[in-house]
Amino acid sequence: MNPESHCPLLPYNTFGIAARARALVRLRGLADLEALWADPSLREADKFILGGGSNIVLTGDVKPLVLKVEILGRRLVAETDRHWIVEAGAGESWHDFVAWTLEQGWPGLENMALIPGTVGAAPVQNIGAYGVEMQDRFHSLQAFDLRTGQTFTLEAAQCGFGYRDSVFKHVPPAPGGYGLAGCAVITHVQMALPKAWRPELGYLDLERKVAETGVQSPTPQQIFDWVCAIRRAKLPDPAVLGNAGSFFKNPTVTPEQCADIIARDPKVVHYPLHDGRIKLAAGWLIDACGWRGKTVGHAGVYEKQALVLVNRGNAQNPCTGGEVMTLARAIQTSVYERFGIRLEMEPVVV
Ligand code: EPU
């Protein structure tokens, strides 16, 4: 197995940052992982696992060996009384997989249409949108352990799913005893799609679509089309304007902290959670600090959604990961100074 050297990563990160991998191997199936394991120099090397590159900020050339996951394939694995169990290779495009399941007549993923990235990256950050998260439809995944050379299966309960979080984001040993960041390559993901399908229309933007169209009982395909339209209206298409989706997580606070902020900023957008805490809209906090539409160097804050940082550079004047991080830190500082809240970054900084 011969790694490609000095491989440009510009096409492989949706922020569109120019950086190179010192060495990169493409993984198209289990045989490639076994070949990697069989080569002592590759087996011992530090590694970085790259999916669709839609949740990373590259701050320089990548020194660890880059494993680019390109495992394809989609199939119905099993049908039970209650579910269709559908599998996709980790290198499949998430959105294409969602569209395909709907074409086959297996609904359930429509609220997560148009999320950039690959199927294999989806469980890593427990992707979610418009009221549905990966963990709500997840069945299991197969992965290759880079420490032992063995494949293994994880069920939902073993994945440590949380808000934009899973065991794959934690360096071993994580609190609770386990962490798999950098140690395992997800090869296949299986989703359990419910036969007793019900529309998930609780998110405000979808409630508005119901009101606008008068369609009270939309089909899965209609929800898919609505979600695509909502996303296209407020989120930049990475093919046109580089970005990594939401740049910060929505923070949670205690009711007392929230009351304190409301006393000063009555319009703060907040939602009660089941555990009694309150989620604040990070986009609103950033917007309230005046960042929406601002540009610093070649990195900017998207004018229609302040939670999204964008690449304002071009071929002659490229945006660097350093500029993105400078802007991100400036935003964190002003949100902290005004609201006393520390925003946590969502993408992985490499
Ligand atoms: N808002 C503002 N100003 C802004 C941006 C937002 O006032 O500049 C307010 C909006 O008016 C709205 C609220 O903030 O009332 C929430 O905004 P939005 O509905 O756009 O959702 P979000 O909380 O900003 C989250 C996810 C998105 C996901 C949407 C829809 C996170 C970090 N982000 O965004 O996920 O698509 O909800 O479910 O949880 C991603 O993770 O990359 C991502 C795009």
Tab-separated table of N, CA and C in Angstrom, residues 37 43 62-63 80 113 118 142 157 167-168 189 198 201 217 231 248 250 288 303 337:
chain	number	residue	atom	x	y	z
A	37	TRP	N	-2.872	-2.298	7.964
A	37	TRP	CA	-2.489	-2.951	9.218
A	37	TRP	C	-1.272	-3.859	9.007
A	43	ARG	N	1.098	0.989	10.104
A	43	ARG	CA	0.373	0.590	11.320
A	43	ARG	C	0.786	1.466	12.507
A	62	VAL	N	-1.167	18.668	7.191
A	62	VAL	CA	-1.508	17.615	8.159
A	62	VAL	C	-0.355	16.614	8.210
A	63	LYS	N	0.242	16.497	9.391
A	63	LYS	CA	1.419	15.637	9.530
A	63	LYS	C	1.065	14.169	9.715
A	80	THR	N	-37.767	-5.996	9.620
A	80	THR	CA	-38.450	-6.572	10.774
A	80	THR	C	-39.907	-6.084	10.744
A	113	ALA	N	-32.003	15.886	5.652
A	113	ALA	CA	-31.591	16.097	4.256
A	113	ALA	C	-30.568	17.218	4.174
A	118	THR	N	-20.152	12.751	4.980
A	118	THR	CA	-20.314	11.346	4.611
A	118	THR	C	-21.117	10.585	5.670
A	142	GLN	N	-20.282	-0.669	11.924
A	142	GLN	CA	-19.100	-1.524	11.923
A	142	GLN	C	-17.871	-0.622	11.815
A	157	ALA	N	-26.367	2.113	22.073
A	157	ALA	CA	-26.042	2.379	23.476
A	157	ALA	C	-24.539	2.420	23.724
A	167	VAL	N	-18.686	8.694	21.257
A	167	VAL	CA	-17.438	8.099	21.738
A	167	VAL	C	-16.281	8.373	20.764
A	168	PHE	N	-16.629	8.625	19.493
A	168	PHE	CA	-15.584	8.851	18.481
A	168	PHE	C	-14.957	10.236	18.577
A	189	VAL	N	-22.468	1.929	8.297
A	189	VAL	CA	-23.450	2.382	9.272
A	189	VAL	C	-24.808	1.797	8.891
A	198	ARG	N	-44.041	8.676	11.361
A	198	ARG	CA	-44.833	9.871	11.668
A	198	ARG	C	-43.989	11.085	11.327
A	201	LEU	N	-42.555	17.457	12.911
A	201	LEU	CA	-42.768	18.826	12.440
A	201	LEU	C	-42.648	19.843	13.565
A	217	SER	N	-50.570	17.127	6.759
A	217	SER	CA	-49.989	15.777	6.849
A	217	SER	C	-49.046	15.548	5.668
A	231	ARG	N	-32.870	24.925	4.358
A	231	ARG	CA	-31.404	24.960	4.466
A	231	ARG	C	-30.807	25.846	3.383
A	248	PHE	N	-20.256	26.774	16.202
A	248	PHE	CA	-20.288	26.586	17.659
A	248	PHE	C	-21.510	25.756	18.019
A	250	ASN	N	-24.791	25.006	20.374
A	250	ASN	CA	-25.725	25.819	21.153
A	250	ASN	C	-25.468	25.533	22.628
A	288	ALA	N	-26.312	39.098	18.279
A	288	ALA	CA	-26.537	40.203	19.225
A	288	ALA	C	-25.244	40.960	19.508
A	303	GLU	N	-23.963	36.155	6.451
A	303	GLU	CA	-24.927	37.241	6.687
A	303	GLU	C	-26.328	36.722	7.032
A	337	GLU	N	-17.810	38.205	27.040
A	337	GLU	CA	-17.836	39.506	27.734
A	337	GLU	C	-19.259	40.022	27.905
